[in-house]
Structure formats: structure tokens, C-alpha cells
């Protein structure tokens, strides 16, 4: 039995911490005289840290319904809460160092950032389609504003406009799919919807609903063909926001994608750690094709990019494609691989964007030519970038390799050889454009002379991001164990 | 308990008009209006099914959708004004600073 509203508050501490911080930030914004003071950033950091601690310490147990079954508290939700809070904390550090944002109003920025975090917390624990829709919009609407935060800069404003049009349309299509599901089953609880669908329904509306819901979730994780917004938004948005969007909402999108499809359109199978399809909709095959197309399109278009931010945008589309491979296997091992990959991806992708921020501070441009000779101008930043790029490619002994091993191994284990072949070829293609950045950084002469000074805090942050990227390539046992136990709870 | 099929047909037609508007029209303001038509089609479907089943959740969902639609419209129009100040146009084909 799910808990009532008042009893649930006790288990809702992380979300309450974020809400309190958002309200305090608004007060700081109204009362504070200096709109550019760093107090807002510190407050946001404390709030995020508190939420992270509360999320980490909540007794997850076997999964407990809260607020009359609107959200659930289980290991799977806790995993994504910790992941997204960690990403947000790193992005706050990145925003403090980013000169692009330095002359803008501070408090409002962090209000939007934390609102997205609250949305991601709810999205990763939602078990009712009303909550899924509200949480998805709570992630989306502040994201539009964050993308357009550099008001007066043409690219940033244009990015947010395109984001609004794509986002609003995608979520409109998604709730039409929800209305079909509600019409077929008469319930808004996803477990109840799944139970009714198992008893056999007309296949066509179920298929239509599955496709429409995929539009909404596919847009959040930026899977082809719903990726059209992401390169433009990633290029136009302030760099810390780009880094945030490429990790946080993408992870939350995967959380709801897994929870929704594995509850509504699949049920635990007879064999241990396997699921079986509960309706006649063959969605794993559709998603397998989507996964192959996503990684291929992302990698092929990335080859020609000269803007490093846009290049990383296409690379993040490709990584969503890799992770979708784990999603279509209908097995615990596949989901475990996604969760592990998300952890690895968080460190390596945020790290790469951190270096872009540092270079951008010196040159006010993300063009690849500004990276030339970075090996001499800022050795620490260049070496860190090399580590992140090697990890993104998936070269041993870096952590990205281990992430890919788990994904590829499960696909081979299930015997889907064509998908492994596509993914393997794609990894080779990705090596080409990642290596191009390396070549520019280390082998070309600097076109812009002068030392690129890196302050103390960014140095520490780079180290904090490099260490897990290296360490998870050698000793990954604890993380994989946490990922496994988080997925196990989903089975029950 | 009334028969919801007529209302569901209306909802389907409205949704089709909304999608067509998003795809075909070039003016961002009209596109945002078309999205609102899509959301209202969803509301009609939810309320029709809800009242057919005698379940209040459908109507509650419609209220939630209306609230979110208002928030989305506020943000969308604010960004639209920012675009108009920069470019003096709201034609979506003119938004071409970012492209591959």
C-alpha cells in the first residue's frame, strides 16, 4: 500500500531540500543588492549537496509508494537521484568558472538549474503518468530558459526558441499517447496499466501509444529521429548548460524510459534476470533499430564539425545510441550496463566540457583552432582533455572501455550480432574525430600565443573528474555492484 | 455512462490539426498556437474517457495539462519576444544562425 501525503514527507527529504533552496535563492535574488555576487552559487551548492546526502542516506528498501502512489522510493530512483545531483554539483562549479555567465544575474540561473534537478528527481521516481508528465515538463521548461540565458546573444536566444518548439510538440505527442493508454486501461498508475495490457488488448492502439510515448522520451534522451533540437541547443546554450543538458536530463530520460517500458510493455519473465513482452508490441526491435541509427548518425555528422561544443553534442547523441543497446536486451544485465555507463559518461563528458569552458574563457570561442597548441599553453587542461577523449572513445585502460565492454558483452550474450557490429564500426569512426582534437592540441603550433592560466579551483575540479575516469577503468567493482542492486529492485 | 467515441473522434481531428499546424506553418506564434490545439485535443480525450469510466482522474489530468500549457506558453512567448527584439522577425526559417 502506498503511503498517504503526510507520512510520505518523511521520505521526501531530498526533494524538500531542493525546494527550500529554490525558495531561499528567490529571496536572495530579491533582497540582495549585488546581482553578480557568488553567494547564490554557494547557496545552490549547499542545497544540491544536502539533497545528494539525503538521497544517498534514504533507506531505499524494496520500493515504497509515496503520495498515494504518485512516486516510488526504490534503489533505482535513489541511483538516479545521486547521479543527477552529482552532475548538478559539478555543473555549478563549472558555472562559477565560466566567464560567459559572469556578467549575468546569478540567483535566477541557479533557481532554474535546481528546478531542473527537482524535475529529474521526480522523473526518476514517477510511477503515475500524471507525475511522469509533470516531472518531464519540470525538467523541460526551466531548460528552455537556461538555454536562452545569454539574452541578447543571437545563437543562445535562437537555441531556446527551437528548444521550446521541439519540446512542446514532443511532450504534446507524448501525452496524447498517455490519453490512449488511459482510455484502454482506465488507470493512470503505470503498474496497473501494465497489468491490464498483459490481459490482451487491441494491438493497434497499444502500438500507437508506445510510439507516441517514445517521441516524448526519445526527445529527452536525444535519440534519432528526435534529436534535431540537440545540436542547435547544445551549440547556442552557455557551455555549462550544454554540459548539464547532455548528462542530467539525459540520465533522467533513461530512468523514466526504462521504468515506463519495463513496467507497461514488459513483465518479469520466467528465467532469472530476464523480462518478457507483455503485449504484442515488439518495441525492443524498434528500439534496436533506433539505437543503431542514433549512434551512426551522431558519429557520422560529428566528423565534419569545427565547433568543439557542437562536436561533443553529436558525440553525446552517439553515446545515447550505445546506451539504448542495453535497453533493448530485456535483461537485468543490459540495464545494469546502462547504469554503469551513465556513471562513467557523467565524469568523462562533464570533464570534456569543463576543458571547453576553460579554453572558451581565454578565447571567447569554441572553434577547434583555439585548441591548437593547448599542450604547451595549458598542459594540465590538455592532458585532462586527452584522458576524457580517450575514455569517450572507449580505449583501454580508461573507464569508457569498461562501460562499453559491459554493453557489448550483453548484446553478444543475447546473440544480436548485427547490433554489435554496427556499434563496433561506430567506435572506430568516433576515434577519428576525437583524435582530431588531440592532434590539434598536441601536434599543431599555437595560433594564439600566451599562457592560458588555469586558476586553482578549476585545477582541483579537473583532478576530481580525471581521477574517477581513470580509476573506474581499473577498479569498477563497487559501482557495478551498486548498479546491479539498483536494477534488481526494479524486478520486484 | 455516455458513449465517448464521438468525443474521441473530435479529439483525434483536433490533434491532427495541431500537428499539421506545427509541421506546415512558418510563423512561430502560429506554431505555439498549434501546440495548444494539440494539448486541448488531449484534454478532450482525457475528459471523455474519464466521464465514460466515471473516474475523476481524467478531469484532474486535464487540469494539470492546462496548468503546464499556461507555463509553457508564458516561457515560449517570452523567448519569442527576445527573438523579435534581436531579429525583427518570427519566421522560423529565418532562425539560421545555428546550422550544420
Coordinates of C-alpha atoms in Angstrom, one line a residue:
Chain A
X1 CA 0.0 0.0 0.0
X2 CA 1.4 3.4 -0.9
X3 CA 1.8 5.9 1.9
X4 CA -0.5 8.9 2.3
X5 CA 0.6 12.5 1.8
X6 CA 1.7 13.4 5.3
X7 CA 3.5 10.1 6.1
X8 CA 5.4 10.5 2.7
X9 CA 7.0 13.7 3.7
X10 CA 9.5 11.9 5.9
X11 CA 10.9 10.0 2.8
X12 CA 10.8 13.1 0.7
X13 CA 13.7 15.0 2.3
X14 CA 16.0 15.3 -0.8
X15 CA 13.2 17.0 -2.8
X16 CA 12.3 19.2 0.2
X17 CA 15.9 20.3 0.5
X18 CA 15.9 21.4 -3.2
X19 CA 12.6 23.2 -2.8
X20 CA 13.8 25.1 0.2
X21 CA 17.0 26.1 -1.6
X22 CA 15.0 27.3 -4.6
X23 CA 12.8 29.5 -2.3
X24 CA 15.9 30.8 -0.5
X25 CA 17.5 31.7 -3.8
X26 CA 14.5 33.7 -4.8
X27 CA 14.7 35.6 -1.5
X28 CA 18.4 36.2 -2.1
X29 CA 17.6 37.5 -5.6
X30 CA 15.0 40.0 -4.3
X31 CA 16.9 41.1 -1.2
X32 CA 20.5 41.1 -2.4
X33 CA 21.9 44.3 -3.8
X34 CA 24.7 42.7 -5.8
X35 CA 23.1 40.5 -8.5
X36 CA 26.5 39.2 -9.5
X37 CA 27.7 38.1 -6.1
X38 CA 28.8 34.5 -5.7
X39 CA 26.5 33.9 -2.7
X40 CA 23.8 32.4 -4.9
X41 CA 26.2 29.8 -6.3
X42 CA 27.3 28.8 -2.8
X43 CA 23.8 28.5 -1.6
X44 CA 22.9 26.4 -4.6
X45 CA 25.9 24.2 -4.0
X46 CA 24.9 23.7 -0.4
X47 CA 21.4 22.8 -1.4
X48 CA 22.5 20.3 -4.0
X49 CA 25.0 18.8 -1.6
X50 CA 22.3 18.4 1.1
X51 CA 19.9 16.8 -1.4
X52 CA 22.7 14.4 -2.5
X53 CA 23.4 13.4 1.1
X54 CA 19.7 12.9 1.9
X55 CA 19.2 10.9 -1.3
X56 CA 22.3 8.7 -0.6
X57 CA 21.1 8.0 3.0
X58 CA 17.5 7.3 2.4
X59 CA 16.6 3.7 3.2
X60 CA 15.6 2.5 -0.2
X61 CA 14.5 -1.0 0.7
X62 CA 12.2 -2.9 -1.6
X63 CA 10.4 0.1 -3.1
X64 CA 7.8 2.1 -1.3
X65 CA 5.0 4.1 -2.9
X66 CA 4.7 7.7 -1.8
X67 CA 2.0 10.3 -2.1
X68 CA -0.8 7.8 -2.9
X69 CA 1.3 6.1 -5.5
X70 CA 2.5 9.1 -7.4
X71 CA 6.2 8.4 -6.9
X72 CA 8.1 5.4 -5.6
X73 CA 11.2 5.3 -3.4
X74 CA 13.4 2.4 -4.6
X75 CA 17.0 1.7 -5.3
X76 CA 16.6 2.6 -8.9
X77 CA 15.3 6.0 -8.1
X78 CA 18.0 6.6 -5.5
X79 CA 20.7 5.7 -8.0
X80 CA 19.5 8.3 -10.5
X81 CA 18.9 10.9 -7.8
X82 CA 22.5 10.6 -6.6
X83 CA 23.7 10.6 -10.2
X84 CA 21.8 13.8 -11.2
X85 CA 22.6 15.6 -8.0
X86 CA 26.3 14.9 -8.6
X87 CA 26.1 16.2 -12.1
X88 CA 24.4 19.3 -10.9
X89 CA 27.0 20.0 -8.3
X90 CA 29.8 19.7 -10.9
X91 CA 27.9 22.0 -13.2
X92 CA 27.6 24.6 -10.5
X93 CA 31.4 24.6 -10.1
X94 CA 31.6 24.9 -13.9
X95 CA 29.2 27.8 -13.9
X96 CA 31.2 29.7 -11.3
X97 CA 34.3 29.4 -13.5
X98 CA 32.5 30.3 -16.7
X99 CA 33.2 33.9 -17.8
X100 CA 30.3 33.8 -20.3
X101 CA 27.9 33.7 -17.3
X102 CA 29.9 36.1 -15.0
X103 CA 28.1 39.3 -16.1
X104 CA 24.6 37.8 -15.9
X105 CA 22.2 37.7 -13.0
X106 CA 23.3 34.8 -10.8
X107 CA 20.4 33.8 -8.5
X108 CA 17.9 33.2 -11.3
X109 CA 20.3 30.9 -13.1
X110 CA 20.6 28.7 -10.1
X111 CA 16.9 28.7 -9.5
X112 CA 16.4 27.3 -13.0
X113 CA 19.2 24.8 -12.5
X114 CA 17.8 23.5 -9.2
X115 CA 14.2 23.4 -10.7
X116 CA 15.5 21.0 -13.4
X117 CA 17.2 19.0 -10.6
X118 CA 13.9 18.7 -8.8
X119 CA 12.2 17.6 -12.0
X120 CA 14.9 15.0 -12.6
X121 CA 14.4 13.6 -9.0
X122 CA 10.7 13.3 -9.6
X123 CA 11.1 11.9 -13.1
X124 CA 13.4 9.1 -11.9
X125 CA 10.8 8.0 -9.3
X126 CA 7.5 8.7 -11.0
X127 CA 5.1 5.8 -11.2
X128 CA 1.9 7.5 -12.4
X129 CA 1.5 9.0 -15.8
X130 CA 0.3 12.3 -14.3
X131 CA 3.5 12.5 -12.4
X132 CA 5.6 11.5 -15.4
X133 CA 4.1 14.3 -17.5
X134 CA 4.5 17.0 -14.7
X135 CA 8.1 15.9 -13.9
X136 CA 9.0 15.9 -17.6
X137 CA 7.7 19.4 -18.0
X138 CA 9.5 20.5 -14.8
X139 CA 12.7 19.3 -16.5
X140 CA 11.9 20.9 -19.8
X141 CA 10.5 24.4 -19.1
X142 CA 13.5 25.6 -17.0
X143 CA 15.8 24.0 -19.6
X144 CA 14.4 26.3 -22.3
X145 CA 15.2 29.3 -20.1
X146 CA 18.7 28.0 -19.3
X147 CA 19.4 27.5 -23.0
X148 CA 18.4 31.1 -23.7
X149 CA 20.1 32.6 -20.6
X150 CA 22.5 34.7 -22.7
X151 CA 19.7 37.1 -23.7
X152 CA 20.9 39.4 -26.4
X153 CA 23.2 36.8 -28.0
X154 CA 21.6 35.6 -31.2
X155 CA 22.7 32.0 -31.0
X156 CA 21.5 31.5 -27.4
X157 CA 18.1 33.0 -28.0
X158 CA 17.7 31.1 -31.2
X159 CA 18.6 27.9 -29.4
X160 CA 16.0 28.3 -26.7
X161 CA 13.3 29.2 -29.3
X162 CA 14.0 26.0 -31.2
X163 CA 14.1 24.1 -28.0
X164 CA 10.6 25.4 -27.0
X165 CA 9.1 24.4 -30.3
X166 CA 10.5 20.9 -30.4
X167 CA 10.0 20.3 -26.7
X168 CA 6.4 21.4 -26.6
X169 CA 5.5 19.4 -29.6
X170 CA 7.2 16.3 -28.4
X171 CA 5.5 16.4 -25.0
X172 CA 2.2 17.1 -26.7
X173 CA 2.5 13.9 -28.7
X174 CA 3.6 12.0 -25.6
X175 CA 0.5 12.9 -23.5
X176 CA -1.7 12.0 -26.5
X177 CA -0.1 8.6 -26.1
X178 CA -0.9 8.7 -22.4
X179 CA -4.5 9.5 -23.1
X180 CA -4.7 6.4 -25.3
X181 CA -3.2 4.3 -22.5
X182 CA -5.7 5.8 -20.0
X183 CA -8.5 5.1 -22.5
X184 CA -7.5 1.5 -22.9
X185 CA -6.9 0.7 -19.3
X186 CA -8.8 3.2 -17.2
X187 CA -5.9 3.8 -14.9
X188 CA -3.0 6.3 -14.6
X189 CA -0.8 4.0 -12.5
X190 CA 1.9 2.5 -14.7
X191 CA 1.9 -0.9 -12.9
X192 CA -1.9 -1.1 -13.3
X193 CA -1.7 -0.1 -17.0
X194 CA 0.9 -2.8 -17.5
X195 CA -1.3 -5.4 -15.7
X196 CA -4.3 -4.6 -17.9
X197 CA -2.3 -4.7 -21.1
X198 CA -1.0 -8.1 -20.2
X199 CA -4.5 -9.5 -20.3
X200 CA -4.6 -8.8 -24.0
X201 CA -5.8 -5.7 -25.8
X202 CA -6.3 -4.5 -29.3
X203 CA -2.7 -4.3 -30.7
X204 CA -3.0 -1.2 -32.8
X205 CA -3.9 1.4 -30.1
X206 CA -1.2 -0.1 -27.9
X207 CA 1.4 0.2 -30.7
X208 CA 0.3 3.8 -31.4
X209 CA 0.5 4.7 -27.7
X210 CA 4.0 3.1 -27.5
X211 CA 5.2 5.1 -30.5
X212 CA 3.8 8.4 -29.2
X213 CA 5.3 7.9 -25.7
X214 CA 8.6 7.1 -27.4
X215 CA 8.5 10.5 -29.1
X216 CA 8.4 12.3 -25.7
X217 CA 11.1 10.1 -24.1
X218 CA 13.3 9.9 -27.2
X219 CA 13.3 13.7 -27.3
X220 CA 14.6 13.8 -23.7
X221 CA 17.5 11.4 -24.4
X222 CA 18.1 12.9 -27.9
X223 CA 17.7 9.7 -29.9
X224 CA 17.5 9.9 -33.7
X225 CA 15.0 10.9 -35.2
X226 CA 14.0 13.1 -32.2
X227 CA 17.5 14.6 -31.9
X228 CA 17.0 17.6 -34.3
X229 CA 16.9 20.1 -31.4
X230 CA 20.0 19.0 -29.6
X231 CA 23.0 20.1 -31.8
X232 CA 21.5 23.6 -32.1
X233 CA 20.6 23.9 -28.4
X234 CA 24.0 22.5 -27.4
X235 CA 25.9 24.9 -29.5
X236 CA 23.8 28.0 -28.6
X237 CA 23.4 27.5 -24.9
X238 CA 26.0 28.6 -22.4
X239 CA 28.7 25.9 -22.1
X240 CA 27.9 24.8 -18.5
X241 CA 24.2 24.5 -19.5
X242 CA 25.2 22.3 -22.5
X243 CA 27.2 20.1 -20.2
X244 CA 24.3 19.9 -17.8
X245 CA 21.7 19.0 -20.6
X246 CA 24.0 16.4 -22.1
X247 CA 24.3 14.5 -18.8
X248 CA 21.5 15.3 -16.3
X249 CA 18.2 15.3 -18.3
X250 CA 19.6 12.5 -20.5
X251 CA 20.1 10.3 -17.5
X252 CA 16.7 11.1 -16.1
X253 CA 15.2 10.4 -19.5
X254 CA 16.8 7.0 -19.5
X255 CA 15.4 6.4 -15.9
X256 CA 11.8 7.0 -17.0
X257 CA 12.3 5.2 -20.3
X258 CA 13.4 2.1 -18.5
X259 CA 10.9 2.3 -15.7
X260 CA 8.0 3.0 -18.1
X261 CA 8.7 0.4 -20.8
X262 CA 9.7 -2.3 -18.4
X263 CA 6.6 -1.8 -16.3
X264 CA 4.0 -1.1 -19.0
X265 CA 5.1 -3.2 -22.0
X266 CA 7.1 -5.9 -20.3
X267 CA 6.9 -8.1 -17.2
X268 CA 9.5 -10.2 -15.3
X269 CA 10.0 -13.4 -17.2
X270 CA 10.4 -17.0 -16.1
X271 CA 14.2 -17.1 -16.4
X272 CA 16.2 -15.2 -13.7
X273 CA 17.1 -11.6 -14.7
X274 CA 15.0 -11.7 -17.9
X275 CA 11.9 -9.8 -18.9
X276 CA 9.2 -10.9 -21.4
X277 CA 7.0 -8.8 -23.6
X278 CA 3.5 -8.4 -22.1
X279 CA 1.7 -7.2 -25.2
X280 CA 2.0 -7.8 -28.9
X281 CA 4.0 -4.6 -29.4
X282 CA 7.5 -5.6 -30.5
X283 CA 9.2 -2.5 -29.1
X284 CA 12.6 -3.9 -28.5
X285 CA 13.2 -4.4 -32.2
X286 CA 12.1 -0.8 -32.9
X287 CA 14.4 0.5 -30.3
X288 CA 17.3 -1.7 -31.6
X289 CA 17.0 -0.1 -35.0
X290 CA 16.7 3.3 -33.3
X291 CA 19.9 2.6 -31.3
X292 CA 21.8 1.6 -34.5
X293 CA 20.6 4.7 -36.4
X294 CA 21.3 7.0 -33.4
X295 CA 24.9 6.1 -33.0
X296 CA 25.6 6.1 -36.7
X297 CA 24.0 9.5 -37.4
X298 CA 25.7 11.0 -34.3
X299 CA 29.1 9.8 -35.2
X300 CA 29.0 10.5 -39.0
X301 CA 27.8 14.1 -38.6
X302 CA 30.4 14.7 -35.8
X303 CA 33.2 14.1 -38.2
X304 CA 32.7 17.4 -40.1
X305 CA 32.2 19.7 -37.1
X306 CA 34.7 22.5 -36.4
X307 CA 32.9 23.8 -33.3
X308 CA 34.0 21.6 -30.4
X309 CA 30.8 22.2 -28.5
X310 CA 28.7 21.0 -31.5
X311 CA 31.1 18.1 -32.0
X312 CA 30.5 17.0 -28.4
X313 CA 26.8 17.4 -29.0
X314 CA 26.8 14.9 -31.8
X315 CA 29.1 12.6 -29.8
X316 CA 26.6 12.7 -26.9
X317 CA 23.9 11.6 -29.4
X318 CA 26.1 8.7 -30.4
X319 CA 26.5 7.8 -26.7
X320 CA 22.8 7.7 -26.2
X321 CA 22.7 5.2 -29.1
X322 CA 25.3 3.0 -27.3
X323 CA 23.2 3.1 -24.1
X324 CA 20.0 2.2 -25.9
X325 CA 21.7 -1.2 -26.8
X326 CA 21.4 -2.2 -23.2
X327 CA 17.8 -1.1 -23.1
X328 CA 16.5 -3.5 -25.8
X329 CA 18.0 -6.6 -24.3
X330 CA 15.1 -7.2 -21.8
X331 CA 17.7 -8.4 -19.3
X332 CA 18.9 -7.2 -15.9
X333 CA 22.5 -7.3 -17.2
X334 CA 21.6 -4.9 -20.0
X335 CA 20.0 -2.4 -17.6
X336 CA 23.0 -2.8 -15.3
X337 CA 25.3 -1.9 -18.2
X338 CA 23.3 1.3 -18.9
X339 CA 23.5 2.4 -15.3
X340 CA 27.2 1.8 -15.2
X341 CA 27.8 3.6 -18.5
X342 CA 25.8 6.6 -17.2
X343 CA 28.2 6.9 -14.2
X344 CA 31.3 6.7 -16.5
X345 CA 29.7 9.0 -19.0
X346 CA 29.0 11.6 -16.3
X347 CA 32.6 12.0 -15.5
X348 CA 34.1 11.9 -18.9
X349 CA 31.5 14.1 -20.7
X350 CA 31.4 16.8 -17.9
X351 CA 35.2 16.7 -17.9
X352 CA 35.4 17.3 -21.6
X353 CA 33.0 20.3 -21.3
X354 CA 35.0 21.6 -18.4
X355 CA 38.1 21.9 -20.6
X356 CA 35.9 23.6 -23.3
X357 CA 34.8 26.2 -20.7
X358 CA 38.5 26.9 -19.7
X359 CA 39.6 27.4 -23.3
X360 CA 36.5 29.5 -24.1
X361 CA 37.3 31.8 -21.1
X362 CA 40.6 32.6 -22.8
X363 CA 39.5 32.9 -26.4
X364 CA 35.7 33.6 -26.3
X365 CA 35.2 30.9 -29.0
X366 CA 34.7 27.2 -29.2
X367 CA 36.3 26.8 -32.7
X368 CA 38.7 23.9 -32.9
X369 CA 41.5 26.3 -34.0
X370 CA 41.5 27.8 -30.5
X371 CA 42.6 24.4 -29.1
X372 CA 45.8 24.5 -31.2
X373 CA 48.9 24.1 -29.2
X374 CA 47.0 23.7 -25.9
X375 CA 49.5 21.1 -24.9
X376 CA 52.1 23.9 -24.5
X377 CA 49.8 26.7 -23.4
X378 CA 48.0 24.8 -20.6
X379 CA 49.5 21.3 -20.2
X380 CA 47.2 20.2 -17.4
X381 CA 44.0 21.1 -19.2
X382 CA 45.3 19.4 -22.4
X383 CA 46.3 16.2 -20.7
X384 CA 42.9 16.0 -18.9
X385 CA 41.1 16.6 -22.2
X386 CA 43.2 13.7 -23.7
X387 CA 42.1 11.4 -20.9
X388 CA 38.4 12.4 -21.3
X389 CA 38.6 11.9 -25.1
X390 CA 40.3 8.5 -24.8
X391 CA 37.6 7.5 -22.3
X392 CA 34.8 8.7 -24.6
X393 CA 36.3 6.7 -27.5
X394 CA 36.5 3.6 -25.3
X395 CA 40.2 2.8 -25.3
X396 CA 41.6 0.7 -22.5
X397 CA 42.5 1.2 -19.7
X398 CA 40.2 4.2 -19.5
X399 CA 36.7 3.9 -17.9
X400 CA 34.8 4.3 -21.1
X401 CA 36.2 1.0 -22.2
X402 CA 34.8 -0.9 -19.3
X403 CA 31.4 0.7 -19.8
X404 CA 31.4 -0.4 -23.4
X405 CA 32.6 -3.9 -22.5
X406 CA 29.5 -4.4 -20.3
X407 CA 27.2 -3.1 -23.0
X408 CA 28.8 -5.1 -25.9
X409 CA 29.1 -8.3 -23.8
X410 CA 25.4 -8.3 -23.0
X411 CA 24.4 -7.7 -26.7
X412 CA 26.7 -10.6 -27.7
X413 CA 25.3 -12.8 -24.9
X414 CA 21.8 -12.2 -26.3
X415 CA 23.0 -13.0 -29.8
X416 CA 22.2 -9.7 -31.5
X417 CA 25.3 -9.7 -33.6
X418 CA 24.3 -7.1 -36.2
X419 CA 23.9 -4.5 -33.4
X420 CA 27.4 -5.3 -32.0
X421 CA 28.9 -5.0 -35.5
X422 CA 27.2 -1.5 -36.0
X423 CA 28.4 -0.4 -32.6
X424 CA 32.0 -1.6 -33.2
X425 CA 32.2 0.2 -36.5
X426 CA 30.9 3.3 -34.8
X427 CA 33.5 3.2 -32.1
X428 CA 36.2 3.3 -34.8
X429 CA 34.5 6.2 -36.6
X430 CA 34.4 8.1 -33.3
X431 CA 38.1 7.6 -32.8
X432 CA 38.7 9.7 -35.9
X433 CA 37.1 12.9 -34.7
X434 CA 38.2 12.6 -31.1
X435 CA 41.8 12.0 -32.3
X436 CA 41.5 15.2 -34.5
X437 CA 41.1 17.3 -31.3
X438 CA 44.1 15.5 -29.8
X439 CA 46.2 16.2 -32.9
X440 CA 45.3 19.9 -32.9
X441 CA 46.1 20.1 -29.1
X442 CA 49.4 18.4 -29.2
X443 CA 50.9 18.5 -32.7
X444 CA 49.9 21.9 -34.0
X445 CA 51.7 25.2 -33.2
X446 CA 49.6 27.6 -31.1
X447 CA 47.9 30.2 -33.3
X448 CA 47.1 32.1 -30.1
X449 CA 50.2 32.8 -28.1
X450 CA 50.4 33.4 -24.4
X451 CA 49.8 31.1 -21.4
X452 CA 46.3 30.0 -20.7
X453 CA 46.1 30.5 -17.0
X454 CA 44.0 27.9 -15.1
X455 CA 43.1 29.0 -11.6
X456 CA 43.3 26.8 -8.5
X457 CA 39.6 25.7 -8.3
X458 CA 39.4 24.6 -11.9
X459 CA 42.6 22.6 -11.4
X460 CA 41.1 20.8 -8.4
X461 CA 37.9 20.2 -10.3
X462 CA 39.7 18.8 -13.3
X463 CA 41.6 16.4 -11.0
X464 CA 38.3 15.4 -9.3
X465 CA 36.9 14.5 -12.8
X466 CA 40.1 12.8 -14.1
X467 CA 40.6 10.5 -11.1
X468 CA 37.2 8.6 -11.5
X469 CA 37.7 8.5 -15.3
X470 CA 41.0 6.6 -14.7
X471 CA 40.0 4.7 -11.6
X472 CA 36.8 3.3 -13.0
X473 CA 38.9 1.8 -15.8
X474 CA 40.9 -0.2 -13.2
X475 CA 38.7 -0.8 -10.3
X476 CA 35.0 -0.7 -11.1
X477 CA 33.7 -3.4 -8.9
X478 CA 31.8 -1.3 -6.3
X479 CA 30.0 0.8 -8.9
X480 CA 28.8 -2.2 -10.9
X481 CA 27.6 -3.8 -7.6
X482 CA 25.5 -0.7 -6.8
X483 CA 24.2 -0.6 -10.4
X484 CA 23.2 -4.3 -10.1
X485 CA 21.4 -3.9 -6.8
X486 CA 19.6 -0.8 -8.1
X487 CA 18.2 -2.8 -11.1
X488 CA 17.3 -5.9 -9.0
X489 CA 14.8 -3.9 -7.1
X490 CA 13.0 -3.0 -10.3
X491 CA 12.3 -6.6 -11.0
X492 CA 10.0 -7.0 -8.0
Chain B
X1 CA -22.4 6.5 -18.9
X2 CA -22.2 8.2 -22.2
X3 CA -20.5 6.9 -25.4
X4 CA -17.1 8.5 -25.7
X5 CA -16.5 7.6 -29.4
X6 CA -17.7 10.9 -30.9
X7 CA -15.6 12.9 -28.4
X8 CA -12.5 10.7 -29.2
X9 CA -13.0 11.3 -32.9
X10 CA -13.2 15.1 -32.2
X11 CA -10.0 14.8 -30.1
X12 CA -8.3 12.9 -33.0
X13 CA -9.3 15.5 -35.5
X14 CA -8.1 18.4 -33.2
X15 CA -4.8 16.6 -32.6
X16 CA -4.3 16.2 -36.4
X17 CA -5.0 19.9 -37.0
X18 CA -2.5 20.8 -34.3
X19 CA 0.3 18.5 -35.7
X20 CA -0.4 19.8 -39.2
X21 CA -0.1 23.4 -38.0
X22 CA 3.3 22.7 -36.3
X23 CA 4.7 21.0 -39.4
X24 CA 3.4 23.3 -42.1
X25 CA 3.3 26.9 -40.6
X26 CA 6.4 29.1 -40.6
X27 CA 5.3 31.7 -38.0
X28 CA 6.5 30.7 -34.5
X29 CA 3.4 32.3 -32.9
X30 CA 1.1 30.1 -35.0
X31 CA 3.3 27.1 -34.2
X32 CA 2.8 27.7 -30.5
X33 CA -0.9 28.1 -31.0
X34 CA -1.0 24.8 -32.9
X35 CA 0.8 23.1 -29.9
X36 CA -2.0 24.5 -27.7
X37 CA -4.6 22.9 -30.0
X38 CA -2.7 19.5 -29.6
X39 CA -2.8 19.9 -25.8
X40 CA -6.5 20.7 -25.9
X41 CA -7.2 17.6 -28.0
X42 CA -5.5 15.6 -25.2
X43 CA -7.8 17.3 -22.7
X44 CA -10.9 16.4 -24.7
X45 CA -9.7 12.8 -24.8
X46 CA -8.9 12.6 -21.1
X47 CA -12.3 14.1 -20.0
X48 CA -14.3 12.0 -22.4
X49 CA -12.7 8.8 -21.2
X50 CA -12.8 9.9 -17.6
X51 CA -16.5 10.6 -17.7
X52 CA -17.2 7.4 -19.6
X53 CA -15.5 5.4 -16.8
X54 CA -16.9 7.6 -14.1
X55 CA -13.3 8.2 -13.0
X56 CA -12.3 11.7 -11.8
X57 CA -8.6 11.2 -12.7
X58 CA -9.2 12.1 -16.3
X59 CA -10.6 15.5 -15.4
X60 CA -7.7 16.0 -12.9
X61 CA -5.2 15.2 -15.7
X62 CA -6.9 17.8 -17.9
X63 CA -6.4 20.5 -15.2
X64 CA -2.7 19.6 -14.9
X65 CA -2.3 19.8 -18.7
X66 CA -3.9 23.3 -18.7
X67 CA -1.6 24.5 -15.9
X68 CA 1.5 23.2 -17.7
X69 CA 0.3 24.6 -21.0
X70 CA 0.0 28.1 -19.4
X71 CA 3.5 27.8 -18.0
X72 CA 4.9 26.6 -21.4
X73 CA 3.1 29.4 -23.2
X74 CA 4.5 32.1 -20.8
X75 CA 8.0 30.8 -21.4
X76 CA 7.5 30.4 -25.1
X77 CA 6.1 33.9 -25.6
X78 CA 8.9 35.4 -23.5
X79 CA 11.5 33.8 -25.7
X80 CA 9.6 34.8 -28.8
X81 CA 9.8 38.5 -27.7
X82 CA 13.5 38.1 -27.1
X83 CA 13.9 36.7 -30.7
X84 CA 11.8 39.5 -32.1
X85 CA 13.9 42.2 -30.4
X86 CA 17.1 40.7 -32.0
X87 CA 15.8 39.8 -35.5
X88 CA 12.6 41.8 -36.0
X89 CA 11.0 38.6 -37.4
X90 CA 9.3 35.5 -36.0
X91 CA 9.6 33.4 -39.2
X92 CA 11.1 30.1 -38.2
X93 CA 13.0 29.8 -41.5
X94 CA 14.9 33.0 -40.6
X95 CA 16.3 31.3 -37.4
X96 CA 19.5 30.2 -39.1
X97 CA 22.5 31.3 -37.0
X98 CA 22.9 27.7 -35.9
X99 CA 23.1 25.1 -38.7
X100 CA 25.3 22.3 -39.9

